Amino acid sequence: MSRTVFTGDKPYFPDVDQIKHEGPGSDNPLAFKTYDPERVVAGKTMEEHLRFAVCYWHSFCATGGDPFGPGTRVHPWTVNGDRLANATEKMNAAFEFFTKLNVPYWCFHDFDMAWEGESVAESEKNLQAVVDLAKERQKATGMKLLWGTANAFSNPRYMNGAATNPNFEVLAYAASQVKAAMDATIELGGENYVFWGGREGYACLQNTDTKRELEHFAMFLEKARDYGRANGFEGTFLIEPKPMEPMKHQYDFDAQTVIGFLRHHGLAGDFKLNIEANHVTLAGHTFAHDLRMCTDAGLLGSVDANRGDPQNGWDTDQFPSDLYDCVHGMMVVLEAGGIGNGGFNFDAKIRRESTDLNDLFIAHIGGMDSFARGLVIADRILSDSRSSELRFDRYKSFDSGDGSRFENGDLDLVALRDIAAKNGEPRQISAKQELVENIINDYIVRGEC
Ligand code: XLS
Ligand code: CA
Ligand code: CA
């Protein structure tokens, strides 16, 4: 479906119309080549499968600054008015962008939409003023909120963490922000609420009580969950793992770490994971690996769709363009039956050197086409009977007889020993890795998508 295009008093992208699907033959940089919201793949439309979201922070706040120099882009929506006038213009630009790109969802942090005040009460008032605006624009356009979150990592007070800060006063301050951001998410009908660990971690083991900090973290999440549920939040709470940066050691290292933490503290019923591709690669895994760890646990909540750079060990937050990664990722998502009430959020920033206003459109179009191609190709691969045969036939020895008795817990160590003694040297079963890789590559080039 197409969203109603929104423009404020003055359009910020006057040269761009709503982006349309023109097909693989098109060389128009402002058109989709594969992503077609109405196209049906594996029983659902692309829009339903992918539930794309645009993020507020990189796309409308970041201007391309890095540790060696200031921003390179001047946002025309940054006006010299008061803070509310600025926030309003930024929101107008954002809703114009969302609706021209024709994505169904968006995501925010409290202080990318609003601005921090001198006190808790003032910050709450600032956020409420901006939520009122967002509510109107959502109503006018049909845009929906995929998730909201609180930025409890930028302000210097959070230098030692938020929920894991050794100072209780800082923890309480962070709670005030989470409460307000959750109120905002509820008011805007958000389908999820995200906790990224920010500075939840440590730099020096000798001055840190890790056990106590992790217990505080769990308690904080529990109280946030209770508040959300008591106040009408029916969506999913999401934890977003990241192994490092800003802290040297971050508690939410990767998917398996977070799954263990959630289960240990009895939080897995309300919390799932938001997997960001770049964070997974920082943890030394592949995007598809962490997705699979989540789907195996029934805890895949949502995806931050971006990528890192294989030569760099930091969070480059580039737009996803690696088709191989998108295919593998979508195979995991499709096999698990889809992304549920999560989505694919472009937590990605255009490069510092990309300075044209329409580069923001080009980047998102590329990301959407990459995941749409990933979806189409993944579906074709999974529909080829060889895909499941190659995986599941390897485990056939557990389907019946002694293998199945083992899975049921009916064989003890002595019984296993006796079976080994009777059978002698096991026969080899080829893993056929090269064949699997060849099949995937064949489908990447076979057939139009
Ligand atoms: C930072 C994270 C952050 C979360 C939301 O690395 O990706 O943007 O997604 O706080
Ligand atoms: Ca992210
Ligand atoms: Ca990131």
Short mmCIF file of C-alpha atoms and ligand atoms in Angstrom, two decimals:
data_model
loop_
_atom_site.label_atom_id
_atom_site.label_comp_id
_atom_site.label_asym_id
_atom_site.label_seq_id
_atom_site.Cartn_x
_atom_site.Cartn_y
_atom_site.Cartn_z
CA MET A 1 0.00 0.00 0.00
CA SER A 2 1.13 3.59 -0.57
CA ARG A 3 1.32 6.08 2.25
CA THR A 4 -0.10 9.58 1.84
CA VAL A 5 2.86 11.85 1.18
CA PHE A 6 3.33 14.39 3.95
CA THR A 7 4.91 17.78 3.52
CA GLY A 8 5.08 20.54 6.06
CA ASP A 9 4.79 24.21 5.12
CA LYS A 10 7.81 23.79 2.91
CA PRO A 11 8.94 20.54 1.28
CA TYR A 12 12.47 19.45 2.13
CA PHE A 13 12.82 17.00 -0.77
CA PRO A 14 10.97 18.93 -3.52
CA ASP A 15 12.73 17.08 -6.35
CA VAL A 16 11.75 13.63 -5.13
CA ASP A 17 8.32 12.07 -5.69
CA GLN A 18 7.12 8.98 -3.90
CA ILE A 19 9.54 6.17 -4.78
CA LYS A 20 8.02 3.57 -7.08
CA HIS A 21 8.95 0.08 -8.19
CA GLU A 22 10.28 0.25 -11.76
CA GLY A 23 11.74 -3.26 -11.99
CA PRO A 24 15.18 -4.71 -12.63
CA GLY A 25 15.59 -2.98 -16.00
CA SER A 26 15.35 0.52 -14.55
CA ASP A 27 18.44 2.69 -14.20
CA ASN A 28 16.61 5.38 -12.24
CA PRO A 29 18.54 5.79 -8.95
CA LEU A 30 15.31 6.97 -7.29
CA ALA A 31 13.27 3.83 -8.06
CA PHE A 32 13.07 0.35 -6.56
CA LYS A 33 14.43 -2.39 -8.79
CA THR A 34 13.16 -5.30 -6.69
CA TYR A 35 11.22 -4.01 -3.67
CA ASP A 36 7.58 -3.90 -4.60
CA PRO A 37 5.37 -3.55 -1.53
CA GLU A 38 2.51 -5.47 -3.18
CA ARG A 39 4.51 -8.36 -4.59
CA VAL A 40 3.72 -11.70 -2.96
CA VAL A 41 6.59 -14.00 -1.98
CA ALA A 42 6.06 -17.14 0.10
CA GLY A 43 2.45 -16.24 0.83
CA LYS A 44 2.90 -12.64 2.02
CA THR A 45 3.55 -9.29 0.39
CA MET A 46 7.05 -7.83 0.53
CA GLU A 47 5.72 -5.05 2.73
CA GLU A 48 4.36 -7.62 5.20
CA HIS A 49 7.57 -9.66 5.22
CA LEU A 50 10.02 -6.82 5.56
CA ARG A 51 8.20 -4.19 7.61
CA PHE A 52 10.90 -1.63 6.85
CA ALA A 53 11.60 1.23 9.23
CA VAL A 54 13.65 4.42 8.97
CA CYS A 55 15.55 5.60 12.04
CA TYR A 56 15.38 9.16 13.27
CA TRP A 57 18.87 9.50 14.71
CA HIS A 58 21.17 8.79 11.76
CA SER A 59 18.86 10.06 9.06
CA PHE A 60 17.67 13.38 10.47
CA CYS A 61 20.14 14.25 13.24
CA ALA A 62 23.61 13.03 12.23
CA THR A 63 25.45 15.37 9.89
CA GLY A 64 28.55 13.25 9.24
CA GLY A 65 30.88 14.38 12.03
CA ASP A 66 33.68 12.01 13.07
CA PRO A 67 36.44 12.24 15.73
CA PHE A 68 38.61 14.14 13.25
CA GLY A 69 36.22 16.74 11.98
CA PRO A 70 32.73 18.22 12.11
CA GLY A 71 29.72 17.31 10.02
CA THR A 72 29.77 17.71 6.25
CA ARG A 73 26.04 18.08 5.66
CA VAL A 74 23.91 21.06 6.55
CA HIS A 75 20.36 19.88 7.16
CA PRO A 76 17.91 22.39 5.71
CA TRP A 77 15.48 21.47 8.50
CA THR A 78 17.83 22.84 11.15
CA VAL A 79 16.42 26.33 11.53
CA ASN A 80 17.55 29.12 13.81
CA GLY A 81 14.34 29.08 15.79
CA ASP A 82 13.62 27.83 19.26
CA ARG A 83 14.00 24.17 20.18
CA LEU A 84 10.37 23.30 19.46
CA ALA A 85 10.50 25.02 16.06
CA ASN A 86 13.60 23.00 15.23
CA ALA A 87 12.07 19.74 16.40
CA THR A 88 8.94 20.47 14.35
CA GLU A 89 10.89 21.12 11.16
CA LYS A 90 12.99 18.01 11.70
CA MET A 91 9.82 15.99 12.15
CA ASN A 92 8.30 17.49 9.01
CA ALA A 93 11.40 16.49 7.06
CA ALA A 94 11.31 13.01 8.61
CA PHE A 95 7.64 12.36 7.77
CA GLU A 96 8.13 13.71 4.26
CA PHE A 97 11.05 11.30 3.86
CA PHE A 98 9.22 8.28 5.36
CA THR A 99 6.18 8.76 3.16
CA LYS A 100 8.11 9.47 -0.03
CA LEU A 101 10.20 6.35 0.58
CA ASN A 102 6.91 4.59 1.29
CA VAL A 103 8.07 2.57 4.30
CA PRO A 104 5.46 1.58 6.88
CA TYR A 105 7.49 2.20 10.06
CA TRP A 106 9.87 4.53 11.86
CA CYS A 107 11.93 4.42 15.11
CA PHE A 108 13.19 7.04 17.56
CA HIS A 109 15.25 7.77 20.67
CA ASP A 110 13.75 10.31 23.08
CA PHE A 111 16.40 12.92 22.43
CA ASP A 112 16.64 12.64 18.66
CA MET A 113 13.01 13.74 18.43
CA ALA A 114 13.02 16.07 21.42
CA TRP A 115 15.76 17.73 23.44
CA GLU A 116 16.89 17.25 26.99
CA GLY A 117 15.76 19.80 29.57
CA GLU A 118 17.35 21.08 32.77
CA SER A 119 15.31 18.67 34.90
CA VAL A 120 13.39 15.41 34.64
CA ALA A 121 10.09 17.30 34.50
CA GLU A 122 11.33 19.64 31.77
CA SER A 123 12.61 16.74 29.65
CA GLU A 124 9.26 14.99 30.02
CA LYS A 125 7.47 18.14 28.88
CA ASN A 126 9.75 18.51 25.85
CA LEU A 127 9.19 14.92 24.81
CA GLN A 128 5.43 15.20 25.24
CA ALA A 129 5.31 18.27 22.97
CA VAL A 130 7.06 16.36 20.20
CA VAL A 131 4.97 13.21 20.74
CA ASP A 132 1.86 15.33 20.17
CA LEU A 133 3.28 16.39 16.79
CA ALA A 134 4.29 12.86 15.86
CA LYS A 135 0.82 11.60 16.73
CA GLU A 136 -0.78 14.09 14.35
CA ARG A 137 1.60 13.19 11.55
CA GLN A 138 1.09 9.44 12.07
CA LYS A 139 -2.65 10.00 11.85
CA ALA A 140 -2.35 12.03 8.67
CA THR A 141 -0.09 9.54 6.90
CA GLY A 142 -0.76 6.05 8.26
CA MET A 143 2.89 5.76 9.38
CA LYS A 144 3.42 3.41 12.33
CA LEU A 145 6.04 3.24 15.06
CA LEU A 146 8.18 0.07 15.04
CA TRP A 147 9.93 0.96 18.28
CA GLY A 148 10.94 3.71 20.63
CA THR A 149 13.91 3.86 22.98
CA ALA A 150 15.73 6.12 25.42
CA ASN A 151 19.20 7.50 24.83
CA ALA A 152 20.78 6.73 28.20
CA PHE A 153 24.35 6.78 26.94
CA SER A 154 25.19 10.20 25.39
CA ASN A 155 24.79 12.50 28.38
CA PRO A 156 28.06 12.60 30.42
CA ARG A 157 26.11 11.46 33.52
CA TYR A 158 25.99 8.02 31.88
CA MET A 159 29.75 7.70 31.46
CA ASN A 160 29.74 4.66 33.79
CA GLY A 161 26.53 3.18 32.43
CA ALA A 162 22.82 3.69 33.10
CA ALA A 163 21.11 0.65 34.66
CA THR A 164 24.55 -0.78 35.57
CA ASN A 165 25.99 2.46 36.92
CA PRO A 166 27.71 2.08 40.32
CA ASN A 167 25.85 5.23 41.41
CA PHE A 168 22.17 4.63 42.24
CA GLU A 169 21.25 8.25 41.44
CA VAL A 170 22.31 7.75 37.84
CA LEU A 171 20.29 4.52 37.62
CA ALA A 172 17.20 6.36 38.87
CA TYR A 173 17.77 9.15 36.32
CA ALA A 174 17.95 6.56 33.54
CA ALA A 175 14.70 5.06 34.83
CA SER A 176 13.02 8.46 34.49
CA GLN A 177 14.07 8.54 30.84
CA VAL A 178 12.93 4.99 30.15
CA LYS A 179 9.56 5.76 31.74
CA ALA A 180 9.06 8.82 29.55
CA ALA A 181 10.26 7.05 26.39
CA MET A 182 7.93 4.15 27.14
CA ASP A 183 5.02 6.51 27.70
CA ALA A 184 5.84 8.07 24.31
CA THR A 185 6.06 4.64 22.64
CA ILE A 186 2.71 3.60 24.12
CA GLU A 187 1.07 6.85 23.06
CA LEU A 188 2.35 6.44 19.51
CA GLY A 189 1.19 2.82 19.31
CA GLY A 190 4.76 1.46 19.14
CA GLU A 191 4.92 -2.27 18.49
CA ASN A 192 8.20 -2.77 20.36
CA TYR A 193 10.38 -1.02 22.92
CA VAL A 194 14.19 -1.33 22.61
CA PHE A 195 16.96 -1.45 25.19
CA TRP A 196 20.35 -1.16 23.60
CA GLY A 197 23.02 -1.65 26.27
CA GLY A 198 24.71 1.70 25.51
CA ARG A 199 27.36 1.99 28.20
CA GLU A 200 26.13 -1.04 30.15
CA GLY A 201 29.53 -2.67 30.58
CA TYR A 202 32.85 -1.66 32.04
CA ALA A 203 36.37 -0.55 31.25
CA CYS A 204 38.29 -1.86 34.28
CA LEU A 205 37.52 -5.12 36.08
CA GLN A 206 39.38 -4.15 39.26
CA ASN A 207 37.01 -1.29 40.09
CA THR A 208 33.82 -3.06 38.95
CA ASP A 209 31.43 -5.37 40.80
CA THR A 210 30.16 -7.17 37.71
CA LYS A 211 27.81 -9.48 39.63
CA ARG A 212 26.04 -6.58 41.31
CA GLU A 213 25.84 -4.56 38.09
CA LEU A 214 24.24 -7.46 36.20
CA GLU A 215 21.73 -7.98 38.99
CA HIS A 216 20.85 -4.28 38.86
CA PHE A 217 20.44 -4.55 35.11
CA ALA A 218 17.97 -7.43 35.43
CA MET A 219 16.05 -5.64 38.18
CA PHE A 220 15.86 -2.48 36.06
CA LEU A 221 14.50 -4.42 33.08
CA GLU A 222 11.98 -6.19 35.28
CA LYS A 223 10.66 -2.89 36.67
CA ALA A 224 10.55 -1.35 33.18
CA ARG A 225 8.60 -4.37 31.94
CA ASP A 226 6.17 -4.14 34.85
CA TYR A 227 5.61 -0.44 34.20
CA GLY A 228 5.02 -1.01 30.49
CA ARG A 229 2.57 -3.86 31.06
CA ALA A 230 0.68 -1.95 33.76
CA ASN A 231 0.33 1.00 31.40
CA GLY A 232 -1.02 -0.80 28.36
CA PHE A 233 2.10 -1.74 26.42
CA GLU A 234 1.27 -4.98 24.64
CA GLY A 235 4.27 -5.08 22.32
CA THR A 236 7.63 -6.77 22.72
CA PHE A 237 10.56 -5.52 24.78
CA LEU A 238 13.77 -5.94 22.85
CA ILE A 239 17.40 -6.17 23.93
CA GLU A 240 19.94 -5.24 21.26
CA PRO A 241 23.29 -7.01 21.75
CA LYS A 242 26.62 -5.35 20.98
CA PRO A 243 30.01 -6.62 22.18
CA MET A 244 32.04 -3.43 22.45
CA GLU A 245 32.02 0.29 21.60
CA PRO A 246 31.52 2.47 23.52
CA MET A 247 32.61 0.28 26.47
CA LYS A 248 35.52 -2.13 26.21
CA HIS A 249 33.38 -4.92 27.65
CA GLN A 250 29.64 -4.73 27.12
CA TYR A 251 27.31 -7.02 29.03
CA ASP A 252 24.99 -7.71 26.08
CA PHE A 253 27.83 -9.21 24.05
CA ASP A 254 25.92 -11.25 21.48
CA ALA A 255 22.69 -13.17 20.95
CA GLN A 256 23.63 -16.22 23.01
CA THR A 257 24.82 -14.09 25.92
CA VAL A 258 21.55 -12.15 25.97
CA ILE A 259 19.40 -15.27 25.59
CA GLY A 260 21.17 -16.81 28.60
CA PHE A 261 20.72 -13.60 30.61
CA LEU A 262 17.01 -13.31 29.79
CA ARG A 263 16.35 -16.94 30.67
CA HIS A 264 18.41 -16.78 33.85
CA HIS A 265 16.39 -13.80 35.09
CA GLY A 266 12.99 -15.06 33.94
CA LEU A 267 12.57 -12.29 31.37
CA ALA A 268 12.29 -14.39 28.21
CA GLY A 269 8.49 -14.25 28.22
CA ASP A 270 8.37 -10.50 27.57
CA PHE A 271 11.75 -9.77 26.00
CA LYS A 272 13.18 -10.80 22.65
CA LEU A 273 16.25 -9.64 20.72
CA ASN A 274 16.85 -6.90 18.20
CA ILE A 275 19.74 -8.13 16.09
CA GLU A 276 21.90 -5.50 14.42
CA ALA A 277 24.05 -6.88 11.61
CA ASN A 278 27.06 -4.66 12.35
CA HIS A 279 27.05 -5.56 16.06
CA VAL A 280 27.00 -9.26 15.22
CA THR A 281 30.07 -8.91 13.04
CA LEU A 282 31.83 -6.97 15.82
CA ALA A 283 31.18 -10.01 18.03
CA GLY A 284 33.00 -12.17 15.49
CA HIS A 285 29.90 -13.89 14.11
CA THR A 286 27.92 -13.65 10.89
CA PHE A 287 24.58 -11.84 10.71
CA ALA A 288 22.82 -15.14 9.96
CA HIS A 289 24.47 -16.84 12.95
CA ASP A 290 22.95 -14.53 15.55
CA LEU A 291 19.61 -14.60 13.75
CA ARG A 292 19.67 -18.39 13.95
CA MET A 293 20.60 -18.37 17.65
CA CYS A 294 17.51 -16.22 18.21
CA THR A 295 15.12 -18.20 16.05
CA ASP A 296 16.29 -21.47 17.67
CA ALA A 297 15.37 -19.93 21.03
CA GLY A 298 12.09 -18.47 19.72
CA LEU A 299 13.44 -15.04 20.64
CA LEU A 300 14.00 -13.17 17.37
CA GLY A 301 12.26 -9.85 17.83
CA SER A 302 13.50 -7.46 15.19
CA VAL A 303 16.47 -6.53 13.00
CA ASP A 304 18.63 -3.44 12.67
CA ALA A 305 19.47 -3.70 9.00
CA ASN A 306 22.95 -2.40 8.31
CA ARG A 307 26.47 -3.74 7.84
CA GLY A 308 30.02 -3.17 9.03
CA ASP A 309 33.21 -3.06 7.03
CA PRO A 310 35.28 -6.25 7.07
CA GLN A 311 38.52 -4.28 7.31
CA ASN A 312 37.40 -2.13 10.25
CA GLY A 313 36.79 -3.22 13.81
CA TRP A 314 34.25 -0.53 14.59
CA ASP A 315 30.58 0.17 14.14
CA THR A 316 30.50 1.73 10.68
CA ASP A 317 26.70 1.43 10.41
CA GLN A 318 26.75 1.28 6.62
CA PHE A 319 23.65 0.64 4.57
CA PRO A 320 23.18 -3.06 3.80
CA SER A 321 24.34 -3.88 0.30
CA ASP A 322 25.94 -7.30 0.71
CA LEU A 323 23.57 -9.60 -1.11
CA TYR A 324 25.14 -12.76 0.27
CA ASP A 325 24.47 -11.62 3.85
CA CYS A 326 20.91 -10.59 3.03
CA VAL A 327 20.17 -13.96 1.40
CA HIS A 328 21.55 -15.88 4.38
CA GLY A 329 19.73 -13.66 6.84
CA MET A 330 16.42 -13.98 5.03
CA MET A 331 16.78 -17.77 4.85
CA VAL A 332 16.88 -17.86 8.64
CA VAL A 333 13.97 -15.44 9.00
CA LEU A 334 11.80 -17.28 6.45
CA GLU A 335 12.53 -20.69 7.94
CA ALA A 336 11.39 -19.38 11.31
CA GLY A 337 8.10 -18.16 9.85
CA GLY A 338 8.93 -14.44 9.61
CA ILE A 339 9.87 -11.46 11.74
CA GLY A 340 6.54 -11.27 13.65
CA ASN A 341 5.83 -7.80 15.01
CA GLY A 342 9.46 -6.78 14.46
CA GLY A 343 10.80 -5.29 11.28
CA PHE A 344 13.93 -4.29 9.39
CA ASN A 345 15.06 -0.93 10.67
CA PHE A 346 17.78 0.92 8.79
CA ASP A 347 20.04 1.81 11.68
CA ALA A 348 22.53 2.99 9.09
CA LYS A 349 24.13 6.25 8.11
CA ILE A 350 25.21 7.57 4.77
CA ARG A 351 28.95 8.11 4.48
CA ARG A 352 30.48 11.41 5.58
CA GLU A 353 31.44 11.98 1.95
CA SER A 354 27.87 11.50 0.66
CA THR A 355 26.67 15.07 0.82
CA ASP A 356 23.67 15.35 -1.53
CA LEU A 357 20.25 15.45 0.06
CA ASN A 358 19.01 12.67 -2.21
CA ASP A 359 21.85 10.33 -1.07
CA LEU A 360 19.57 9.53 1.87
CA PHE A 361 16.95 8.18 -0.55
CA ILE A 362 19.51 6.32 -2.66
CA ALA A 363 20.94 4.63 0.45
CA HIS A 364 17.54 3.46 1.73
CA ILE A 365 16.42 2.32 -1.72
CA GLY A 366 19.59 0.21 -1.99
CA GLY A 367 19.01 -1.29 1.46
CA MET A 368 15.38 -2.11 0.67
CA ASP A 369 16.27 -3.67 -2.67
CA SER A 370 19.05 -5.71 -1.03
CA PHE A 371 16.67 -7.22 1.53
CA ALA A 372 13.93 -7.69 -1.07
CA ARG A 373 16.40 -9.60 -3.27
CA GLY A 374 17.52 -11.53 -0.20
CA LEU A 375 13.88 -12.47 0.43
CA VAL A 376 13.18 -13.61 -3.14
CA ILE A 377 16.40 -15.62 -3.44
CA ALA A 378 16.08 -17.12 0.04
CA ASP A 379 12.57 -18.30 -0.80
CA ARG A 380 13.80 -19.96 -4.00
CA ILE A 381 16.64 -21.69 -2.17
CA LEU A 382 14.36 -22.93 0.59
CA SER A 383 11.83 -24.18 -1.96
CA ASP A 384 14.53 -26.37 -3.54
CA SER A 385 14.20 -29.73 -1.80
CA ARG A 386 18.00 -30.12 -1.77
CA SER A 387 18.26 -27.32 0.85
CA SER A 388 16.42 -29.20 3.53
CA GLU A 389 17.76 -32.60 2.45
CA LEU A 390 21.33 -31.39 2.78
CA ARG A 391 20.73 -30.12 6.28
CA PHE A 392 18.35 -32.66 7.75
CA ASP A 393 19.66 -35.84 6.16
CA ARG A 394 22.86 -35.38 8.17
CA TYR A 395 20.84 -36.06 11.33
CA LYS A 396 18.96 -39.12 10.04
CA SER A 397 20.75 -41.43 12.47
CA PHE A 398 18.84 -39.69 15.28
CA ASP A 399 15.44 -40.19 13.62
CA SER A 400 14.97 -43.81 14.67
CA GLY A 401 16.57 -46.66 16.57
CA ASP A 402 19.28 -45.92 19.11
CA GLY A 403 19.75 -42.30 17.92
CA SER A 404 16.14 -41.55 18.68
CA ARG A 405 16.38 -43.35 22.05
CA PHE A 406 19.36 -41.12 22.88
CA GLU A 407 17.38 -37.98 22.02
CA ASN A 408 14.62 -39.19 24.31
CA GLY A 409 17.09 -39.57 27.14
CA ASP A 410 16.79 -43.36 27.20
CA LEU A 411 20.48 -44.24 26.82
CA ASP A 412 23.04 -43.79 29.56
CA LEU A 413 26.79 -43.56 29.07
CA VAL A 414 27.32 -47.30 29.48
CA ALA A 415 24.63 -48.07 26.90
CA LEU A 416 26.30 -45.62 24.49
CA ARG A 417 29.62 -47.36 25.07
CA ASP A 418 28.11 -50.75 24.28
CA ILE A 419 26.57 -49.44 21.05
CA ALA A 420 29.95 -48.05 19.98
CA ALA A 421 31.64 -51.35 20.77
CA LYS A 422 29.06 -53.26 18.72
CA ASN A 423 29.04 -50.88 15.73
CA GLY A 424 32.77 -50.33 15.43
CA GLU A 425 34.19 -47.40 13.46
CA PRO A 426 31.33 -45.01 12.42
CA ARG A 427 30.69 -44.53 8.73
CA GLN A 428 31.43 -41.06 7.40
CA ILE A 429 28.66 -38.75 6.26
CA SER A 430 29.82 -35.92 3.99
CA ALA A 431 28.84 -32.44 5.17
CA LYS A 432 28.66 -31.30 1.51
CA GLN A 433 29.54 -27.70 2.36
CA GLU A 434 30.77 -26.92 -1.15
CA LEU A 435 27.56 -28.25 -2.68
CA VAL A 436 25.47 -26.07 -0.37
CA GLU A 437 27.55 -23.02 -1.25
CA ASN A 438 27.26 -23.77 -4.96
CA ILE A 439 23.47 -24.09 -4.75
CA ILE A 440 23.22 -20.72 -2.99
CA ASN A 441 25.42 -19.04 -5.58
CA ASP A 442 23.43 -20.62 -8.43
CA TYR A 443 20.22 -19.11 -7.05
CA ILE A 444 21.82 -15.70 -6.57
CA VAL A 445 22.39 -15.44 -10.32
CA ARG A 446 19.44 -17.55 -11.52
CA GLY A 447 16.15 -15.90 -12.38
CA GLU A 448 15.14 -12.29 -12.29
CA CYS A 449 14.35 -10.69 -8.98
C1 XLS B 1 24.16 1.84 18.68
C2 XLS B 1 22.87 1.23 18.58
C3 XLS B 1 21.69 2.14 18.85
C4 XLS B 1 20.46 1.34 19.14
C5 XLS B 1 19.34 2.11 19.76
O1 XLS B 1 25.20 1.28 18.33
O2 XLS B 1 22.76 0.62 17.34
O3 XLS B 1 21.48 3.03 17.81
O4 XLS B 1 19.96 0.70 17.99
O5 XLS B 1 19.73 2.76 20.91
CA CA B 2 21.06 -0.48 16.41
CA CA B 3 25.49 0.11 15.18
#
